[in-house]
Short mmCIF file of C-alpha atoms in Angstrom, two decimals:
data_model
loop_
_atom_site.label_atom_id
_atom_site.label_comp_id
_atom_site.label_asym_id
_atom_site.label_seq_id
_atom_site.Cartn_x
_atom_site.Cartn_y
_atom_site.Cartn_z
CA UNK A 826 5.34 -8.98 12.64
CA UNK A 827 3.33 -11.96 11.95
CA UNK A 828 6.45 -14.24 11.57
CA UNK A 829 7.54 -12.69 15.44
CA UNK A 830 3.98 -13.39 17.12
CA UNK A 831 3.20 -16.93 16.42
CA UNK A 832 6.93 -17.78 17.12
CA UNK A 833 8.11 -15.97 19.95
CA UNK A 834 4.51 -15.20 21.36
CA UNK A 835 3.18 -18.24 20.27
CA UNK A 836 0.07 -16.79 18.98
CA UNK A 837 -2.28 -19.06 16.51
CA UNK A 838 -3.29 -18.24 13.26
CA UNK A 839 -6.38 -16.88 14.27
CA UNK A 840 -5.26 -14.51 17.19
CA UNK A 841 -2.63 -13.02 14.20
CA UNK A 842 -5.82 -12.68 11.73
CA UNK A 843 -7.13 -10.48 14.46
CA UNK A 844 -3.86 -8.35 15.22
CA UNK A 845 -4.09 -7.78 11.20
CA UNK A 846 -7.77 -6.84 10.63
CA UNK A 847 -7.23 -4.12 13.47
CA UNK A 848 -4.28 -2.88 12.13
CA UNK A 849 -6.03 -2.29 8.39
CA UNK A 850 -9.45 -1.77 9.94
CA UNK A 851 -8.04 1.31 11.69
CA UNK A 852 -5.65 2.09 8.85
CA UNK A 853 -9.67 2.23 7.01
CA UNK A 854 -11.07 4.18 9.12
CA UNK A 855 -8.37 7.07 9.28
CA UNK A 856 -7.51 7.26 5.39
CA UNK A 857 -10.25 8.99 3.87
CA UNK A 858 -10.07 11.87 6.92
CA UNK A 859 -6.08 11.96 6.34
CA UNK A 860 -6.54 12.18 2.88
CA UNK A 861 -9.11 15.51 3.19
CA UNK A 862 -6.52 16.79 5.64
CA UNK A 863 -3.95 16.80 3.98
CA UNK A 864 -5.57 18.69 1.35
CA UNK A 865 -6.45 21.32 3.51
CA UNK A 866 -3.33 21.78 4.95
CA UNK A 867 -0.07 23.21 5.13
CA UNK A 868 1.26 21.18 7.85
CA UNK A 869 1.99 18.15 5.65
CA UNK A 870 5.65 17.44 6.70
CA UNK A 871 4.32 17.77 9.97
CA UNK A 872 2.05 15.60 9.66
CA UNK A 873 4.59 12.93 8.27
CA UNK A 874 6.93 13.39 10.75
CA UNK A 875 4.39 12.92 13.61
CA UNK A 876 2.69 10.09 12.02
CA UNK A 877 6.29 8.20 11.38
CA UNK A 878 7.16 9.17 15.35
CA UNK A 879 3.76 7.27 16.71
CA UNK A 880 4.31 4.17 14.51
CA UNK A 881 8.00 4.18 16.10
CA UNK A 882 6.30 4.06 19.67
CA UNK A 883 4.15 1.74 18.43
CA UNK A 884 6.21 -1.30 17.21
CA UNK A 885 7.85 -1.58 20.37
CA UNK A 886 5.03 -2.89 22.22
CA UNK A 887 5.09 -6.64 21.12
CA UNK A 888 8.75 -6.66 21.87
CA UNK A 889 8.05 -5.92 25.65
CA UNK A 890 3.90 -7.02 26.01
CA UNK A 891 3.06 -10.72 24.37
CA UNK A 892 -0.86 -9.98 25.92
CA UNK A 893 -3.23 -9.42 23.13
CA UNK A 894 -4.78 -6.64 24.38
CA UNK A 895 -2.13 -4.08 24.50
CA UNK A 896 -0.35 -5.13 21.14
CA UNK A 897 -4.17 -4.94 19.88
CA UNK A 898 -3.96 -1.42 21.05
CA UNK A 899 -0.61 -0.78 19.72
CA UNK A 900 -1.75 -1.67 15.97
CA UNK A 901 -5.20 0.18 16.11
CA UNK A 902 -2.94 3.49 16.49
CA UNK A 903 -0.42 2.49 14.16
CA UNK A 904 -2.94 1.73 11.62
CA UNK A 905 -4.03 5.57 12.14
CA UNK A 906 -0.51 6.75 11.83
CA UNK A 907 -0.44 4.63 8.82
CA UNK A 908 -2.77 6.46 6.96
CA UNK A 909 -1.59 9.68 7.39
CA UNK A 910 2.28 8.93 5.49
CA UNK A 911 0.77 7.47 1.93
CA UNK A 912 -1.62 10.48 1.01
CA UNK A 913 1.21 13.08 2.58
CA UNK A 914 3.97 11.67 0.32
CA UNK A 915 1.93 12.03 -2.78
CA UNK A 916 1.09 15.15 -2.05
CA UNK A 917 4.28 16.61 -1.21
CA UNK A 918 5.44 15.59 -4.32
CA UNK A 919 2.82 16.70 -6.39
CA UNK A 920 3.31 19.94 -5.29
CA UNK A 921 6.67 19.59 -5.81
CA UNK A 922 7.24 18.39 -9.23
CA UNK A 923 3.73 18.93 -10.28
CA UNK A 924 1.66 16.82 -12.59
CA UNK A 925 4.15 16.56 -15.69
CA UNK A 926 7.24 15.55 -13.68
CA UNK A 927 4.49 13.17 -11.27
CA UNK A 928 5.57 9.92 -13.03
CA UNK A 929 9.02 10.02 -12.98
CA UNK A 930 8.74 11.58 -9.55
CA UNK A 931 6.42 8.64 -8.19
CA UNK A 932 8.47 6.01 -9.67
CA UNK A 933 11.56 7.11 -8.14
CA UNK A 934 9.74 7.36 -5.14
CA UNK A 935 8.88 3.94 -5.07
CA UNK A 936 12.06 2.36 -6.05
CA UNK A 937 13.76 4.38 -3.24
CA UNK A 938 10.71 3.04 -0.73
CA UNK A 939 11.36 -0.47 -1.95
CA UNK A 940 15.29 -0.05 -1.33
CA UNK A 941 15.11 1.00 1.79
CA UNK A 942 12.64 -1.97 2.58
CA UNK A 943 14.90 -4.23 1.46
CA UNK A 944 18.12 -2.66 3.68
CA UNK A 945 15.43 -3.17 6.59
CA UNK A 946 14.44 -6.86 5.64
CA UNK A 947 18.55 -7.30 5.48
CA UNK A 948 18.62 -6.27 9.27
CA UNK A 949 15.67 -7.48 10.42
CA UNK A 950 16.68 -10.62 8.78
CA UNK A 951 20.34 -11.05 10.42
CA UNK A 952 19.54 -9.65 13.52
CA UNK A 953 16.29 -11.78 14.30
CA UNK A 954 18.03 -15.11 13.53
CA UNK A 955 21.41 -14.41 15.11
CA UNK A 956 21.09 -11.99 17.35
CA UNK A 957 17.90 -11.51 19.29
CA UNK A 958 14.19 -12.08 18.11
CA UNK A 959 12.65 -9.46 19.57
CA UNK A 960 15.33 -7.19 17.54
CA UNK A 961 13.32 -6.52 15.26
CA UNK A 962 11.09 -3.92 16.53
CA UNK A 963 13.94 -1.61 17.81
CA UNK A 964 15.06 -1.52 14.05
CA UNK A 965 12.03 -0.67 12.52
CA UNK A 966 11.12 2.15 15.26
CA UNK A 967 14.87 3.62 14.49
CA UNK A 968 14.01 3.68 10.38
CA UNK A 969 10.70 5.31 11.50
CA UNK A 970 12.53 8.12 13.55
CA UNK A 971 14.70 8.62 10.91
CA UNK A 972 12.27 9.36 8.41
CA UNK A 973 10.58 11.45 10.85
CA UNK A 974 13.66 13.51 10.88
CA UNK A 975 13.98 13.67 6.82
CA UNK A 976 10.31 14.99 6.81
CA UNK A 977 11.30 17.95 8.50
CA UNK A 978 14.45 18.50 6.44
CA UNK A 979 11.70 19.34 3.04
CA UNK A 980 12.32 22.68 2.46
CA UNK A 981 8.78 24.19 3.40
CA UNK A 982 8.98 26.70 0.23
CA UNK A 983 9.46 23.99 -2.40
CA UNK A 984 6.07 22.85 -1.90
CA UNK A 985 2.66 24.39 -3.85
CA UNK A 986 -0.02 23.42 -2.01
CA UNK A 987 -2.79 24.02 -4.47
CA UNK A 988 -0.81 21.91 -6.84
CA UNK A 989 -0.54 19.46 -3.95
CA UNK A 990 -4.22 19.11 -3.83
CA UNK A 991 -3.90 18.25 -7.60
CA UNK A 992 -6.07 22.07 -7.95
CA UNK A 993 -5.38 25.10 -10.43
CA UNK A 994 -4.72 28.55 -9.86
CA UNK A 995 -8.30 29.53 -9.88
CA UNK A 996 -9.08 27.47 -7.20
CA UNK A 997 -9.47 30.17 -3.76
CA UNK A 998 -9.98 29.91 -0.31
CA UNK A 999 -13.98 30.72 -0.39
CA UNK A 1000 -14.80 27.46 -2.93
CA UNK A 1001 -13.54 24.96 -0.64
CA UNK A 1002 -17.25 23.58 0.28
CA UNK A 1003 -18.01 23.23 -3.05
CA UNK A 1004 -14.64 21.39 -3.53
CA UNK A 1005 -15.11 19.17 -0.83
CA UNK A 1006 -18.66 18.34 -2.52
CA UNK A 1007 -17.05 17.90 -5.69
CA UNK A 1008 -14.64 15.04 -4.01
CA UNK A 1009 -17.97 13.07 -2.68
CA UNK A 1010 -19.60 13.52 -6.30
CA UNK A 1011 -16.06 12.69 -7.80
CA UNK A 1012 -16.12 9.27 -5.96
CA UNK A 1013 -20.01 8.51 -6.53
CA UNK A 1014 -20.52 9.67 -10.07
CA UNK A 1015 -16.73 8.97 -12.12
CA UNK A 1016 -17.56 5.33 -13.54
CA UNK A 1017 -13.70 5.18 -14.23
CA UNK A 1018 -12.67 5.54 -10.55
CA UNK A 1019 -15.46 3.17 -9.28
CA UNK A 1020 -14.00 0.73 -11.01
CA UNK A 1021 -10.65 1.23 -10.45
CA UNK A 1022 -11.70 1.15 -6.62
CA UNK A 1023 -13.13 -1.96 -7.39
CA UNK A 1024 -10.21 -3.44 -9.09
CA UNK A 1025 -7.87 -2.03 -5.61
CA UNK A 1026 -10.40 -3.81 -3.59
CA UNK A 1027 -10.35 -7.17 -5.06
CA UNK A 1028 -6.60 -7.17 -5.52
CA UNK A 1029 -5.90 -6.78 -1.74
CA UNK A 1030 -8.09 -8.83 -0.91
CA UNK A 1031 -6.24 -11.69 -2.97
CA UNK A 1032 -2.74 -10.84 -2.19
CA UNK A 1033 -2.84 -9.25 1.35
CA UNK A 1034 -2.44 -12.52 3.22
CA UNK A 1035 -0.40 -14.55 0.55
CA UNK A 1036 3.07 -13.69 2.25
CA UNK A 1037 2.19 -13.71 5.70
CA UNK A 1038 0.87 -17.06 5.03
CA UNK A 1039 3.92 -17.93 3.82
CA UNK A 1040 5.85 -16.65 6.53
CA UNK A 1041 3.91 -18.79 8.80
CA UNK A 1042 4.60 -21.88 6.96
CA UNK A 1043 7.85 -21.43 6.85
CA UNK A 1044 7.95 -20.57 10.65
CA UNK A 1045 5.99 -23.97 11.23
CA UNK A 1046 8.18 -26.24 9.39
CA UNK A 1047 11.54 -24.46 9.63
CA UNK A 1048 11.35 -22.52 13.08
CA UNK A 1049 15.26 -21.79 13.37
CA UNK A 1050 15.49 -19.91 9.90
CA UNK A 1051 12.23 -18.94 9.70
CA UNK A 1052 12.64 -15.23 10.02
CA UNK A 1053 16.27 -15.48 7.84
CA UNK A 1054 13.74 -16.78 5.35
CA UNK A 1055 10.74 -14.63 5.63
CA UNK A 1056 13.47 -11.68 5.02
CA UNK A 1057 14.73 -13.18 2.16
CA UNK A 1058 11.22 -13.38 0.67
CA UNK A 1059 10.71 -9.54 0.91
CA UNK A 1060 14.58 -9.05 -0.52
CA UNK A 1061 14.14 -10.47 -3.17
CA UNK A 1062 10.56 -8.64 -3.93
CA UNK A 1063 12.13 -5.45 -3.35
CA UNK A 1064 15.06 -6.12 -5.52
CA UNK A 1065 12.29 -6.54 -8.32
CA UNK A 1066 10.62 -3.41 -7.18
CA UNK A 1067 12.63 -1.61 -7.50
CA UNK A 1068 13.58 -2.10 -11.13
CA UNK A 1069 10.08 -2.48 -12.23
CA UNK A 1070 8.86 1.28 -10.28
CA UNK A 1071 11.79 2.53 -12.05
CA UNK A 1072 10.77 1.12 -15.44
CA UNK A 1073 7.04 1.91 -14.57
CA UNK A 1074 8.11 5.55 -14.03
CA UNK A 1075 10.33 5.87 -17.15
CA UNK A 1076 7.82 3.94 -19.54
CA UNK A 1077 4.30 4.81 -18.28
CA UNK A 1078 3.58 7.91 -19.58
CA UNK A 1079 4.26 6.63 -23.32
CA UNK A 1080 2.93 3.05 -22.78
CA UNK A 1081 0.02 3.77 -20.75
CA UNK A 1082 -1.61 2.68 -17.35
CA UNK A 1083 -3.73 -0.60 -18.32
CA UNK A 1084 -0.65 -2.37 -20.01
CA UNK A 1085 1.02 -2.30 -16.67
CA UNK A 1086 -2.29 -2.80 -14.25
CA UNK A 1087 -2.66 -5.73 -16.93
CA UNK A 1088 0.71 -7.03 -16.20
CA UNK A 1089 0.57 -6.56 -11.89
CA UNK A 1090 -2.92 -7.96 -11.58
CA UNK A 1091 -1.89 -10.93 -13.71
CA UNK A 1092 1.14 -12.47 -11.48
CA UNK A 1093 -0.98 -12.21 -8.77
CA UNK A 1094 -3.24 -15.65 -9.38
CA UNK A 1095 0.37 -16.90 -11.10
CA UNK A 1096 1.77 -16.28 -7.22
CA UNK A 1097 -0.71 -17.73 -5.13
CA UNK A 1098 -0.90 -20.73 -7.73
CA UNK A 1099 2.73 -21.21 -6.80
CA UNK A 1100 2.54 -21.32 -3.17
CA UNK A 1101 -0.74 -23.57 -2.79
CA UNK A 1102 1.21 -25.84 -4.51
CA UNK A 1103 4.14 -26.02 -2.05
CA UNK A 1104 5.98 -25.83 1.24
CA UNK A 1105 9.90 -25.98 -0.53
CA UNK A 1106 11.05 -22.41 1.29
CA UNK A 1107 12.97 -22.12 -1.97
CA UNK A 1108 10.34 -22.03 -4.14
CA UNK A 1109 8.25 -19.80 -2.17
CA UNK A 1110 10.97 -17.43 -2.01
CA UNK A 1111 11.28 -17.35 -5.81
CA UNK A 1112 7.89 -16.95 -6.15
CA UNK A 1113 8.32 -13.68 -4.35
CA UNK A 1114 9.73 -12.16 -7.86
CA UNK A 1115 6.19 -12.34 -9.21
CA UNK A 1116 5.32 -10.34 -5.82
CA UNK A 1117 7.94 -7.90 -6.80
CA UNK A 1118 6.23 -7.64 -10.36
CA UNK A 1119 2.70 -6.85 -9.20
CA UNK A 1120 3.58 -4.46 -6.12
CA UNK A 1121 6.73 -3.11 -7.97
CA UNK A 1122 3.55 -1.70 -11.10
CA UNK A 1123 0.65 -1.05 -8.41
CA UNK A 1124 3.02 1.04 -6.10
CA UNK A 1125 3.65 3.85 -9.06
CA UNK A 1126 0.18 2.74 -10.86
CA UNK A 1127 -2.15 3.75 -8.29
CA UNK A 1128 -1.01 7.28 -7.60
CA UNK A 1129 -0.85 7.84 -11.51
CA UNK A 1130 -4.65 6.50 -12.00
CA UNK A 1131 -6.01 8.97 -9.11
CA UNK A 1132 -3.97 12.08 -10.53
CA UNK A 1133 -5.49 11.11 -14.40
CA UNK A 1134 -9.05 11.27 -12.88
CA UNK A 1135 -9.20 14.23 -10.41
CA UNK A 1136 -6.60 16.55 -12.53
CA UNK A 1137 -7.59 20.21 -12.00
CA UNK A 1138 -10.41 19.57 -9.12
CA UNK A 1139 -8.44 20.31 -6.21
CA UNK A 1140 -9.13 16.73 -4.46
CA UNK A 1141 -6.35 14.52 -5.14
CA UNK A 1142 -5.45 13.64 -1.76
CA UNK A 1143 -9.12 13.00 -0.61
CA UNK A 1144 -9.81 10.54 -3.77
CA UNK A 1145 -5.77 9.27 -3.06
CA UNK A 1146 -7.83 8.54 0.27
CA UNK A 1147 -11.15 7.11 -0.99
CA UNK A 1148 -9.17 4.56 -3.43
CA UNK A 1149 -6.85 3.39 -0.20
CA UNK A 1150 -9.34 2.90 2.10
CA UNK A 1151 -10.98 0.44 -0.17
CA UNK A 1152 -7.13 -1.08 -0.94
CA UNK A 1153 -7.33 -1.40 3.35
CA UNK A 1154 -10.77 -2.86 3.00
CA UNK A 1155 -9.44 -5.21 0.70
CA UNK A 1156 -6.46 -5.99 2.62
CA UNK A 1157 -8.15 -6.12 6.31
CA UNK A 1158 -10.95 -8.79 5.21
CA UNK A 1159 -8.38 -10.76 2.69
CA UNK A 1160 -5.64 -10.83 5.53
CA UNK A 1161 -8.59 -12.49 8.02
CA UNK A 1162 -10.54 -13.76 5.48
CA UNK A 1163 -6.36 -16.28 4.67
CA UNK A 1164 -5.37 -16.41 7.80
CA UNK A 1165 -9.07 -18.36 9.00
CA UNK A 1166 -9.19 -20.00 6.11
CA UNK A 1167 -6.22 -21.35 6.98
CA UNK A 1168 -6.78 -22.54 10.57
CA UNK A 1169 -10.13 -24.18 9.27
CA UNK A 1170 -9.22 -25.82 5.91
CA UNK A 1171 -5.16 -25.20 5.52
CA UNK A 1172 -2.77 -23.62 4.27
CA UNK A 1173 -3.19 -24.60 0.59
CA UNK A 1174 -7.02 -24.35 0.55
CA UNK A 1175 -6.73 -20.78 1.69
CA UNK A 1176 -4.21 -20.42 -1.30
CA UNK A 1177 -6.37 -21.32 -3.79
CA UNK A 1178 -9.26 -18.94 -2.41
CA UNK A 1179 -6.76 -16.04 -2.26
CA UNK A 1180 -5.85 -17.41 -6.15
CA UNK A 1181 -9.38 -17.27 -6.93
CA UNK A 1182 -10.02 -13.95 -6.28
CA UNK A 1183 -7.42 -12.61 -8.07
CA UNK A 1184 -8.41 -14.26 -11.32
CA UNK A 1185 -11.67 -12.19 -10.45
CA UNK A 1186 -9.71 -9.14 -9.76
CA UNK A 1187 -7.49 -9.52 -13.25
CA UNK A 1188 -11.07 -10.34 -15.51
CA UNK A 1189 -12.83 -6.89 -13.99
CA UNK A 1190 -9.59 -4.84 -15.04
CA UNK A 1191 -9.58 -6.71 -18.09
CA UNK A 1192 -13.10 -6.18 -18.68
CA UNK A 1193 -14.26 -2.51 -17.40
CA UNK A 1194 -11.36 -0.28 -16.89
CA UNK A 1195 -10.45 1.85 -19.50
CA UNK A 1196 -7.08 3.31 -20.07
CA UNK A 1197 -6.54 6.79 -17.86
CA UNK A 1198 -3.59 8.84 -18.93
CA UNK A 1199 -5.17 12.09 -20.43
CA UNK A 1200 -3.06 12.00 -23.76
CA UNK A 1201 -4.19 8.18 -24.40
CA UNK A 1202 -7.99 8.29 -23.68
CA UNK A 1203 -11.02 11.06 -25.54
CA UNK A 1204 -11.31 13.80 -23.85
CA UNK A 1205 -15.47 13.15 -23.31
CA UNK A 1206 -14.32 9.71 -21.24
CA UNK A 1207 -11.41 11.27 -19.39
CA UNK A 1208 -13.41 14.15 -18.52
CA UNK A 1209 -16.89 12.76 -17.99
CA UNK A 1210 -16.62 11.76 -14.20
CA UNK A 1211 -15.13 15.18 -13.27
CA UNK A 1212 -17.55 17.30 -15.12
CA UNK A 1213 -20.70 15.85 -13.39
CA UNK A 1214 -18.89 16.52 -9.91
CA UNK A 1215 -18.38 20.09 -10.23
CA UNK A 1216 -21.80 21.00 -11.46
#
């Protein structure tokens, strides 16, 4: 979207940091809500399929209004749709496969999200360089109605929605206020999940405007092929992706959750490292394997952490929430914080902050987080956070 706005609207760096803080802001805003919703719910494919059907609507307006204000518009409710279709996923297949088959699950997950991306980046790709720019949005709206439409085809039965909400059996109807104070206390008390919000936080705010920057480079100095390239960039990610959230899901449960975090948070500094240093499109492109590393771990890791830290309270979805609002924190300020940066000191400068942060980001992980998964960890840590939030 970026790539399309400064080079068919002609929209400046600044005017694009804008379009993306209102986008994530909004995003912010509507996760936390979604993710309590969704827990109290039974409506969750209905809520997907809804939520995928306004984001269609929604990325048609650049193609047909170049004004800020509407496209502003357009991406405030698309950032609410936004946040319904993460929390609703991992729900509905928590309370499919439950907790034991979650890893497997969320890793195949993943690697199917990441193929599909990259069949989309394909398209998008070929048909904004040879066929029409504005192309793109048409696509994107048709994937989004077609997922709308594969919402619908989960077989309502196959879902347990107290396992959903990551609760027991014991959990009933008339204890939902004390759940729902259990979720705050969860959030304000588990030491473990602070800092893992913490770690989410910083990391977005590092990497969120690294490949949009890109993009923009590449649109700058090679305007013809600048969208065949900027779709190349997120092929080649996915195509890492998706082996590593298969290997994540395969491996995690015996190797553990902090060898991989380790491993994602560490090619992030490697990344932006790379591109500061830079404008050859065909190193930036290759650098987009390290991309594929980090997002490829963090996509599977992040579900995985929540579930290990909220198991048996009956608030998954509102911590899944809590934990990506602060990733669309992250990602709001550290998409305007890049793309102003940019505009005021250049691209490379604004590389090097972005690089920055995420050697801050890796050193707290490093540092403070302790290892989750319930088999790997003493029960008196793993269960020390959740025990003060349900007295």
């Amino acid at each position: 979207m970026a790539t399309y706005l400064i080079t068919t609207s002609h929209w400046n760096e600044a005017s694009i940091g804008v379009f993306l803080l209102t986008l994530n802001l909004a995003t912010v805003i509507a996760q936390t809500p979604s993710g309590w919703l969704i827990d109290n719910t039974r409506y969750k494919r209905y809520l997907t399929a809804g939520a995928a059907l306004t984001i269609a609507i929604c990325v048609l307006v650049p193609a047909f209004a170049s004004e800020m204000a509407p496209v502003l518009i357009s991406a405030a409710i698309l950032g609410l749709a936004a946040a319904v279709i993460p929390p609703a996923i991992a729900a509905i297949t928590l309370g499919i496969v439950g907790p034991s088959g979650l890893t497997k699950q969320t890793g195949s997950n993943q690697a199917f999200n990441h193929a599909g991306n990259l069949v989309s980046a394909v398209a998008i790709g070929l048909v904004g360089t040879y066929v029409v720019s504005w192309g793109v949005s048409p696509i994107v709206a048709f994937l989004a109605c077609s997922a709308a439409i594969i919402a619908l085809m989960i077989p309502e039965k196959s879902i347990d929605h107290t396992i959903a909400r990551g609760g027991v059996s014991k959990i009933e109807k008339n204890n939902q206020s004390e759940s729902e104070r259990s979720a705050l206390a969860l959030v304000f008390t588990n030491r473990s999940l602070l800092i893992f919000m913490v770690c989410v936080g910083m990391f977005h705010l590092s990497n969120a405007a690294m490949l949009p920057l890109a993009g923009q480079k590449l649109a700058l100095e090679h305007k013809e092929l600048s969208t065949l390239y900027i779709s190349i960039c997120v092929v080649i990610a996915q195509i890492v992706m998706i082996g590593i959230a298969v290997l994540v899901g395969l491996r995690c449960d015996q190797w553990g959750r902090k060898r991989f975090l380790l491993v994602g948070f560490a090619v992030l500094p490697l990344r932006g490292l790379l591109f500061s240093q830079t404008e050859n499109p065909y190193l930036i492109m290759s650098g987009q394997i390290l991309d594929g590393i980090g997002a490829g771990i963090y996509g599977v890791i992040v579900i995985l952490v929540v579930a290990d830290l909220t198991r048996g309270t009956g608030v998954f979805n509102f911590a899944t929430g809590v934990v990506i609002t602060i990733q669309g924190l992250g990602a709001s300020f550290g998409s305007f914080l890049g793309e102003w940066w940019a505009g005021e000191y250049g691209y490379s400068s604004s590389y090097a902050l972005l690089t920055a942060l995420g050697v801050i980001a890796l050193l707290i992980l490093a540092v403070l987080m302790p290892e989750t998964h319930p088999d790997k960890v003493k029960p008196s840590r793993f269960n020390s956070g959740r025990s003060r939030s349900t007295t």
